[in-house]
PDB file of C-alpha atoms and ligand atoms in Angstrom:
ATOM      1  CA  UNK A 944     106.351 212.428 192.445  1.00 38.00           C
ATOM      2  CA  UNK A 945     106.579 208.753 191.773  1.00 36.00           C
ATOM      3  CA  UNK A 946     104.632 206.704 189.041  1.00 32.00           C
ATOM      4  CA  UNK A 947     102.067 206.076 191.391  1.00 35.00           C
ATOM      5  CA  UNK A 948     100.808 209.516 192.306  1.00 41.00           C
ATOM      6  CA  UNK A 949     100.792 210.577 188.243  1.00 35.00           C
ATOM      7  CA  UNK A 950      97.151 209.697 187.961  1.00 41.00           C
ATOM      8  CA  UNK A 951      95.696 212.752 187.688  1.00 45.00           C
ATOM      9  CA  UNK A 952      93.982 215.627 185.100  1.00 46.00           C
ATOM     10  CA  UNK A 953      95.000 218.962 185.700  1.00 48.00           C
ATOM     11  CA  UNK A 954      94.280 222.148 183.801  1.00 51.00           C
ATOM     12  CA  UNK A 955      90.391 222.485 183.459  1.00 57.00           C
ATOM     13  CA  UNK A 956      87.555 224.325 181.506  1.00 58.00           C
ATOM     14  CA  UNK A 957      86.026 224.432 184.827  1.00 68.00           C
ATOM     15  CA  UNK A 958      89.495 226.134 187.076  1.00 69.00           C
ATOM     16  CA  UNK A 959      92.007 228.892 186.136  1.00 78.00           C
ATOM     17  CA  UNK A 960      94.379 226.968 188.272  1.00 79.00           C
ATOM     18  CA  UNK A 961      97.046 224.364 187.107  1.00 89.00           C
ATOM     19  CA  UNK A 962      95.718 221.655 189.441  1.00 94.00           C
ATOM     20  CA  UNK A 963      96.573 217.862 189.921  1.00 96.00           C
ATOM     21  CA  UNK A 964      94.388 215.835 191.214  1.00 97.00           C
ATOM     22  CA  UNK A 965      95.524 212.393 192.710  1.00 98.00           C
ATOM     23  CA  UNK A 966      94.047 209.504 194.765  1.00 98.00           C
ATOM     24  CA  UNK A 967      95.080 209.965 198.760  1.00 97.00           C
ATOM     25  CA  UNK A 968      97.949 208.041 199.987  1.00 97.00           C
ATOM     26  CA  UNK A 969      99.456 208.162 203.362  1.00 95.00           C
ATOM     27  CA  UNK A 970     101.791 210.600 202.821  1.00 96.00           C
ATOM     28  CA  UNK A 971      98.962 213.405 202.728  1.00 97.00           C
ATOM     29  CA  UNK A 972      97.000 212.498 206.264  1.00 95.00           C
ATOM     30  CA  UNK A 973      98.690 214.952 208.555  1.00 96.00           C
ATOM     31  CA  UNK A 974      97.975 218.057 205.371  1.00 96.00           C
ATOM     32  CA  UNK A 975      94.800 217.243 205.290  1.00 96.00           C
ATOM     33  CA  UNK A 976      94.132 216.784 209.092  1.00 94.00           C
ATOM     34  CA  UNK A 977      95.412 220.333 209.435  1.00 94.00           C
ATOM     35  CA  UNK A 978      92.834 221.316 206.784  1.00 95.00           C
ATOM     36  CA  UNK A 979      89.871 220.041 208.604  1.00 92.00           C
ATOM     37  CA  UNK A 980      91.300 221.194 211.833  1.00 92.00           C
ATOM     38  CA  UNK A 981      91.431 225.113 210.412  1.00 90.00           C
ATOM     39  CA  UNK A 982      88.154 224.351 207.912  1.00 89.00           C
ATOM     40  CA  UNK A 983      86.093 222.476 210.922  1.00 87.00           C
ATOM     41  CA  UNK A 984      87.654 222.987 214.235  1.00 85.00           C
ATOM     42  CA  UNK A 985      87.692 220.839 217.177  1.00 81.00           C
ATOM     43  CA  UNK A 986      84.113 220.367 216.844  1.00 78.00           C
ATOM     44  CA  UNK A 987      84.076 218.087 213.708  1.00 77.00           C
ATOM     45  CA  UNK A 988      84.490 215.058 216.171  1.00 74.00           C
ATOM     46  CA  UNK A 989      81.441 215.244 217.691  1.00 71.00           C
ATOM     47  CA  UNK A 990      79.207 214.984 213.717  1.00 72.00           C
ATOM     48  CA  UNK A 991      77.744 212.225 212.851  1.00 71.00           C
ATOM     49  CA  UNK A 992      79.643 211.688 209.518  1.00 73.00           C
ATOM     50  CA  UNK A 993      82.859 212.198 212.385  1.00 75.00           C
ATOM     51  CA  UNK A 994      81.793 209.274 214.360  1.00 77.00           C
ATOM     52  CA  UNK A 995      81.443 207.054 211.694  1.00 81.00           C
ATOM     53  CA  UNK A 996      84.727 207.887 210.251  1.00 80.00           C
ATOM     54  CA  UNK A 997      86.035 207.073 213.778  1.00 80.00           C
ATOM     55  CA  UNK A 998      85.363 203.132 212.817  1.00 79.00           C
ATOM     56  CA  UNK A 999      86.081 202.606 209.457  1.00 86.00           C
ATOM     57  CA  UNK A1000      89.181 203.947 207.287  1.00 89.00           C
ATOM     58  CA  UNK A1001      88.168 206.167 203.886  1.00 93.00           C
ATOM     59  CA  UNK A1002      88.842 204.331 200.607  1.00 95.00           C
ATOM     60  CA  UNK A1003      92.245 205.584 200.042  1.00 94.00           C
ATOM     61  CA  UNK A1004      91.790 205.057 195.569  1.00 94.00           C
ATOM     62  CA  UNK A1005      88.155 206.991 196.395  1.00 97.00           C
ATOM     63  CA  UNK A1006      89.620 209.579 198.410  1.00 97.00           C
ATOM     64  CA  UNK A1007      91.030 212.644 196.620  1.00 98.00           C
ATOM     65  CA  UNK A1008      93.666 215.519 197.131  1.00 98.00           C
ATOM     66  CA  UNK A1009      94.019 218.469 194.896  1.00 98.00           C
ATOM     67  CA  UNK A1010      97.371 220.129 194.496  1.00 97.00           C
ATOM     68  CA  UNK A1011      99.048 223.468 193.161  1.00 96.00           C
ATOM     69  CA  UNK A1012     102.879 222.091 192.783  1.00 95.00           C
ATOM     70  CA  UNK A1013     103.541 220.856 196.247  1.00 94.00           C
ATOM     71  CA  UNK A1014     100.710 222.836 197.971  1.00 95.00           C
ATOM     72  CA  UNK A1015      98.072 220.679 199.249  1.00 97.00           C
ATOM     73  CA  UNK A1016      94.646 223.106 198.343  1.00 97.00           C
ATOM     74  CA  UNK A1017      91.785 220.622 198.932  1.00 97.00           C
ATOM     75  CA  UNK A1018      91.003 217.135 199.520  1.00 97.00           C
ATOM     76  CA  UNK A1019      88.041 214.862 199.736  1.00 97.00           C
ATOM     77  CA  UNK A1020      87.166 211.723 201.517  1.00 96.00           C
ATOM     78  CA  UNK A1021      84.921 208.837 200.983  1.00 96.00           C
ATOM     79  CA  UNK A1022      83.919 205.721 203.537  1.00 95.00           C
ATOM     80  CA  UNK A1023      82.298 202.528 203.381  1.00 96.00           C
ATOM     81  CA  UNK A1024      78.745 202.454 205.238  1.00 96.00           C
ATOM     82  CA  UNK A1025      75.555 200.527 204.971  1.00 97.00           C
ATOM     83  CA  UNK A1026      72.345 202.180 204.573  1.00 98.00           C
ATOM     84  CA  UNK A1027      70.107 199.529 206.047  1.00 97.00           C
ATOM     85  CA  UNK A1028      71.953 196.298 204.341  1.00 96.00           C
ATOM     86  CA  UNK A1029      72.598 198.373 201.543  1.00 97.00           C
ATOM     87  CA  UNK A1030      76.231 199.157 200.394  1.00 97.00           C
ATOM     88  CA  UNK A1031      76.986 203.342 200.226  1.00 97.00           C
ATOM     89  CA  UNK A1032      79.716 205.268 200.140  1.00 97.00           C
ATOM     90  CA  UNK A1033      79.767 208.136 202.420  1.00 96.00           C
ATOM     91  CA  UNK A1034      81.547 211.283 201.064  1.00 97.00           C
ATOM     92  CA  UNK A1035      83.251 213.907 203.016  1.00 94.00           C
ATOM     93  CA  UNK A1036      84.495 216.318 204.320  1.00 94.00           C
ATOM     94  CA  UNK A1037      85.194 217.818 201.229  1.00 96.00           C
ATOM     95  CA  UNK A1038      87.196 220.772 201.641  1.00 96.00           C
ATOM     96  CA  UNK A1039      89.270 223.590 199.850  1.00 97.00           C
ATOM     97  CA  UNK A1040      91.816 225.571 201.337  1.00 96.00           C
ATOM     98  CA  UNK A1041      89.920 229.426 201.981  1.00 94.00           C
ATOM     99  CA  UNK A1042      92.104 231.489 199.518  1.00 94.00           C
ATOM    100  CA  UNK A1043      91.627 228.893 197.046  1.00 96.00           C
ATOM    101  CA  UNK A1044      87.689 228.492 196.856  1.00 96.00           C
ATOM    102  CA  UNK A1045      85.530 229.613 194.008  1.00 96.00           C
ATOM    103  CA  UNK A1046      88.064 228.323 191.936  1.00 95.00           C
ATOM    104  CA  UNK A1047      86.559 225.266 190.559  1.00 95.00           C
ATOM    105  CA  UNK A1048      88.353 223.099 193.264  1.00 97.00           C
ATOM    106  CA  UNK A1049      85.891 221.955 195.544  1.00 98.00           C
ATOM    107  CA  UNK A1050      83.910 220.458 191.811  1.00 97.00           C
ATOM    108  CA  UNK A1051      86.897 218.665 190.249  1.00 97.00           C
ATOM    109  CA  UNK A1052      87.255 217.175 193.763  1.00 98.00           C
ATOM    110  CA  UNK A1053      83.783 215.528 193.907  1.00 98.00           C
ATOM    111  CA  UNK A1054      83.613 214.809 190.152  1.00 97.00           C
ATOM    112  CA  UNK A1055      86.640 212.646 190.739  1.00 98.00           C
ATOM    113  CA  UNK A1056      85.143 210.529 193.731  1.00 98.00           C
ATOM    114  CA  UNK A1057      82.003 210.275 192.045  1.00 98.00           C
ATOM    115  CA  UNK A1058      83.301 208.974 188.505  1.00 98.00           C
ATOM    116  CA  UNK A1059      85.840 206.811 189.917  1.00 98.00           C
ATOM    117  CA  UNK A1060      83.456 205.646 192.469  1.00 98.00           C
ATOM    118  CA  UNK A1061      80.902 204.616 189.182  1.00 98.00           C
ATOM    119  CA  UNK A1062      83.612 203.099 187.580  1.00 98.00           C
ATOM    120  CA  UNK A1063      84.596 201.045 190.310  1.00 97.00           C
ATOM    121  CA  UNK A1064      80.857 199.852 190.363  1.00 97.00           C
ATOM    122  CA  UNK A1065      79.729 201.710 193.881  1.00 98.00           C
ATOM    123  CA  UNK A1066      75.991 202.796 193.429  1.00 98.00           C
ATOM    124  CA  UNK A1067      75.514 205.182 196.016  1.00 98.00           C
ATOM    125  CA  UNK A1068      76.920 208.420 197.561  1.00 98.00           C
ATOM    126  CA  UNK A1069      75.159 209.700 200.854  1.00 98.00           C
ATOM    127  CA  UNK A1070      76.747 212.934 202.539  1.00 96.00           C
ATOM    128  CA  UNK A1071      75.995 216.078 204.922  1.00 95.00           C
ATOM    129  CA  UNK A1072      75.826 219.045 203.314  1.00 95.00           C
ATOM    130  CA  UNK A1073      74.527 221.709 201.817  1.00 97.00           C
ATOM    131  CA  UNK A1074      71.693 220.836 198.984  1.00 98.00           C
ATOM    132  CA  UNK A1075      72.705 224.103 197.151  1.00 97.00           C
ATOM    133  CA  UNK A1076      75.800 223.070 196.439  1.00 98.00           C
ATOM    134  CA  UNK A1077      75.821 219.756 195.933  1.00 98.00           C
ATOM    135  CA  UNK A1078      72.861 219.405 193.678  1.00 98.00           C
ATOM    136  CA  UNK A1079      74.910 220.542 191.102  1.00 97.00           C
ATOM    137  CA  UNK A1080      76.386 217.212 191.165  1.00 97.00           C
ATOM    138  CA  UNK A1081      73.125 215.633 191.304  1.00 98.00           C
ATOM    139  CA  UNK A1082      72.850 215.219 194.714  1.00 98.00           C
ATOM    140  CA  UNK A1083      69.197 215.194 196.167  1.00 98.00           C
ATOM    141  CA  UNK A1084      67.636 215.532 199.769  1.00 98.00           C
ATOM    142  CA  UNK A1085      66.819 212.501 201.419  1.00 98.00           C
ATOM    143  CA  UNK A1086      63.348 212.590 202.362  1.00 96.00           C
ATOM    144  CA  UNK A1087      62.945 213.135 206.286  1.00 93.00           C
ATOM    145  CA  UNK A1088      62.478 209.722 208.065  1.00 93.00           C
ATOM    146  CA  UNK A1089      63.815 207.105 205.826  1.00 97.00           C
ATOM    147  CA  UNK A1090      67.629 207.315 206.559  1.00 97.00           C
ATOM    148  CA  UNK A1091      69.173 207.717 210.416  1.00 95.00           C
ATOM    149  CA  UNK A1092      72.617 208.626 211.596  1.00 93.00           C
ATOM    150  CA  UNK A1093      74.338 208.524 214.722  1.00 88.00           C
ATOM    151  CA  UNK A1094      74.794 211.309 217.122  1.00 83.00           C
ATOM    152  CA  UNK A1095      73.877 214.727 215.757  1.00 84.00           C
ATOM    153  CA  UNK A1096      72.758 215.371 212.671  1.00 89.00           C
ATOM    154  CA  UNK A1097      70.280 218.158 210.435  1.00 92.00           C
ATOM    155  CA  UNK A1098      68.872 215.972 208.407  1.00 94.00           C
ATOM    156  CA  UNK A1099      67.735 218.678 206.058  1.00 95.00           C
ATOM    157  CA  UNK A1100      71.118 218.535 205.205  1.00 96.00           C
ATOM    158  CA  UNK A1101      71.356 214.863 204.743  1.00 97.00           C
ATOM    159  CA  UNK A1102      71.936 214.226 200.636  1.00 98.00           C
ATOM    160  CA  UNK A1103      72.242 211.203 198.159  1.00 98.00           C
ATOM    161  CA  UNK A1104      73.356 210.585 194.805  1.00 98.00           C
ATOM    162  CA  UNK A1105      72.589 207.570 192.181  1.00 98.00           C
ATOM    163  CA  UNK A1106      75.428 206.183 190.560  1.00 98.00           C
ATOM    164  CA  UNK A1107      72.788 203.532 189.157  1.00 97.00           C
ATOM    165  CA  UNK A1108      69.012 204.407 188.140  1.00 97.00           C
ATOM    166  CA  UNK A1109      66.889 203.734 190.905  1.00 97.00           C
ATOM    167  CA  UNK A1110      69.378 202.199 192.822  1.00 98.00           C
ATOM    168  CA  UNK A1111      68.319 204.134 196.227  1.00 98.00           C
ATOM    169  CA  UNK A1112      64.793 202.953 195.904  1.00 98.00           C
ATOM    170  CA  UNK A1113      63.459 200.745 198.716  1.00 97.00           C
ATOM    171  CA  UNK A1114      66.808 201.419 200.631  1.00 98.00           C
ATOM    172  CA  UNK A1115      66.352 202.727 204.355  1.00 98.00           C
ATOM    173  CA  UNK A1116      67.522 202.307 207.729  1.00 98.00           C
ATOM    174  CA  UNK A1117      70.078 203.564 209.747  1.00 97.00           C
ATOM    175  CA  UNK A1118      73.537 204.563 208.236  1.00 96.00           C
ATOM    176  CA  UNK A1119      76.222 202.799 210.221  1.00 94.00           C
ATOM    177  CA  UNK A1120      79.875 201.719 209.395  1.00 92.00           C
ATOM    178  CA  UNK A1121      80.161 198.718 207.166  1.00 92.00           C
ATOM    179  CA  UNK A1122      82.194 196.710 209.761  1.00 81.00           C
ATOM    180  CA  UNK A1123      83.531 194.359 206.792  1.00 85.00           C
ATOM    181  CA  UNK A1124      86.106 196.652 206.116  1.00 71.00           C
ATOM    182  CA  UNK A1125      86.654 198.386 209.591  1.00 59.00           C
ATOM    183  CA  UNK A1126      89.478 199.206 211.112  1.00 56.00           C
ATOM    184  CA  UNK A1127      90.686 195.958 212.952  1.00 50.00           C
TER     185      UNK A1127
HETATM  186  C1  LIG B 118      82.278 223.840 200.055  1.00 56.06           C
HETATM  187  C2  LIG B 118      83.663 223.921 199.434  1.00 56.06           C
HETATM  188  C3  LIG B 118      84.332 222.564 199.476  1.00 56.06           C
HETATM  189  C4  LIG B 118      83.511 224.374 197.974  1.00 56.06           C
HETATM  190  O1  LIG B 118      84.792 224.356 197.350  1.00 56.06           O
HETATM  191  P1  LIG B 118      85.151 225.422 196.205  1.00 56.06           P
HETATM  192  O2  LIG B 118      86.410 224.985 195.578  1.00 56.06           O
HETATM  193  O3  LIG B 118      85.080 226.786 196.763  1.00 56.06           O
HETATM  194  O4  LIG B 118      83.893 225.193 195.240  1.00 56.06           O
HETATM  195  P2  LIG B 118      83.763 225.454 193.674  1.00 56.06           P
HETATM  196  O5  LIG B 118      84.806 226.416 193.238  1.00 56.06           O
HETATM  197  O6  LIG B 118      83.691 224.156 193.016  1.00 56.06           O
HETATM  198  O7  LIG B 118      82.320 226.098 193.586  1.00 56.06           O
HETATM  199  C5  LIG B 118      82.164 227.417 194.001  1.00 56.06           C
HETATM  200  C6  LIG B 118      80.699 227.759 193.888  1.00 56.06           C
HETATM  201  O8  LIG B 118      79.972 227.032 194.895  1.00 56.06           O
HETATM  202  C7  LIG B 118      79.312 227.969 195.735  1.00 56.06           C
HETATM  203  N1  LIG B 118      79.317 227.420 197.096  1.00 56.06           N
HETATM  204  C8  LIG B 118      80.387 227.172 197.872  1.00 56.06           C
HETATM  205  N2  LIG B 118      79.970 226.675 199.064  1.00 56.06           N
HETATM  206  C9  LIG B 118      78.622 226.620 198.996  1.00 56.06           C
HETATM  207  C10 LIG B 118      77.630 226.217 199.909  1.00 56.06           C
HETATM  208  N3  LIG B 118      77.938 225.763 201.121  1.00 56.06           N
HETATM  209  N4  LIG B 118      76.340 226.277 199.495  1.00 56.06           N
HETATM  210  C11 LIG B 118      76.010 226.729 198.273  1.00 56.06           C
HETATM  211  N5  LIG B 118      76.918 227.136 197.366  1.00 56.06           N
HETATM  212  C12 LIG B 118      78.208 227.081 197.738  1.00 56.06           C
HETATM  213  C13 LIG B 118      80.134 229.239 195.634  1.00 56.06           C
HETATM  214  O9  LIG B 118      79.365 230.360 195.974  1.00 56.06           O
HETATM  215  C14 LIG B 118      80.475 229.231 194.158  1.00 56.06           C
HETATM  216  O10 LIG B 118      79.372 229.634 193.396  1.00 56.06           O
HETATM  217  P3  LIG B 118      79.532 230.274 191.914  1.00 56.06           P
HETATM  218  O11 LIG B 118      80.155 229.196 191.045  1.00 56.06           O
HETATM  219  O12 LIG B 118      78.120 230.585 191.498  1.00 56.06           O
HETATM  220  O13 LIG B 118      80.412 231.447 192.089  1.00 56.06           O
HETATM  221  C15 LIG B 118      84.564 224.975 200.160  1.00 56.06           C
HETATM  222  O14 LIG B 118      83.886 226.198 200.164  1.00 56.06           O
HETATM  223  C16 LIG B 118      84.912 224.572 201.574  1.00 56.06           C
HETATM  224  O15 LIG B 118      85.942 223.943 201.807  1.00 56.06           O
HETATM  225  N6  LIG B 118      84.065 224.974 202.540  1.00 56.06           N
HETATM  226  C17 LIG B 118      84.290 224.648 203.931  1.00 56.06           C
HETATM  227  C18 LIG B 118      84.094 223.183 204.209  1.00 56.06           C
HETATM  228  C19 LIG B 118      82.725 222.692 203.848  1.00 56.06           C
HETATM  229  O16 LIG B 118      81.720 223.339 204.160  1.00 56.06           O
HETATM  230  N7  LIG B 118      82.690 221.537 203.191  1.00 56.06           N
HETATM  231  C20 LIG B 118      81.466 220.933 202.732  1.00 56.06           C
HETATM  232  C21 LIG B 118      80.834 220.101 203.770  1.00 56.06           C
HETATM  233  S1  LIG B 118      81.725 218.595 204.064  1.00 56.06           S
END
């Protein structure tokens, strides 16, 4: 493991496991396309949150992977969109590997992307998913109507967090890639 890969917190009042968390580097993308290939199947291409992701990279120091030793157990993911004109990141997928759920995982995960995303002065998080589980993070429905995304999408299911008071008031619009950092 080089210098590189050491930042990381492992051991946690909120996991029995000895985990290590580290930012994503290029090294990890076929692991982790497996694990959204068995967690999603072949029909993750055709989500919304998919298509996007088909435009613009993830933020590689926003994007997570959790590790026992050398065994890749979860990772997360987060992309640069625009809500309307407004600057978002958009997290996801977040996933942990099935015999290693319930374990605290899936929460050191998106605690990571969402402090280093604050510290690196990002002041909103949009993603799919379920309400239940991410509102223990904060998270909060967006109300029906104000935010669109392409292709399909529940948009019961459609979530955002402040990394800033207030900072998603007045923002709507369509979420859409932000092209100034797309893939050339
Ligand atoms: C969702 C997921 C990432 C959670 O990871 P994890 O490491 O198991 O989560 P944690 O250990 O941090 O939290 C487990 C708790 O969340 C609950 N939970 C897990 N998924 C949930 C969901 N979809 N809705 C509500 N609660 C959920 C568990 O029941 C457990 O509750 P408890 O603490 O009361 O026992 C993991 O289950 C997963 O990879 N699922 C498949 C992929 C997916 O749906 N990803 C999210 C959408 S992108």
């Amino acid at each position: 493991m080089d210098l590189v890969r050491t930042q990381c917190y492992c051991a946690s009042a909120m996991t029995d496991l000895v985990l290590t968390i580290l930012p994503e580097t290029p090294n990890d993308a076929h692991a982790i396309e497996r694990l959204h290939e068995r967690t999603f199947g072949p029909g993750r291409f055709v989500l919304s949150a998919y298509r996007l992701r088909e435009h613009v990279d993830h933020i590689a120091e926003l994007s997570f992977t959790a590790w026992i030793g050398t065994l890749l157990v979860g990772s997360v993911r987060q992309l640069p969109v625009l809500i309307g004109d407004t600057p978002a990141l958009l997290l996801g997928p977040l996933t942990v590997e099935p015999p290693f759920r319930s374990r605290g995982v899936g929460r050191l995960l998106l605690e990571r992307a969402i402090t280093d995303a604050r510290a690196q002065g990002h002041k909103l998080i949009v993603l799919v998913g379920d309400e239940p589980y991410y509102s223990r993070a904060g998270f909060k429905k967006i109300p029906k109507g104000r935010v669109t995304m392409p292709g399909p999408v529940d948009y019961g299911r459609l979530l955002v967090l402040e990394l800033v008071d207030a900072a998603f008031e007045g923002v709507d619009g369509p979420i859409r890639p932000d092209w100034s950092r797309a893939r050339a």
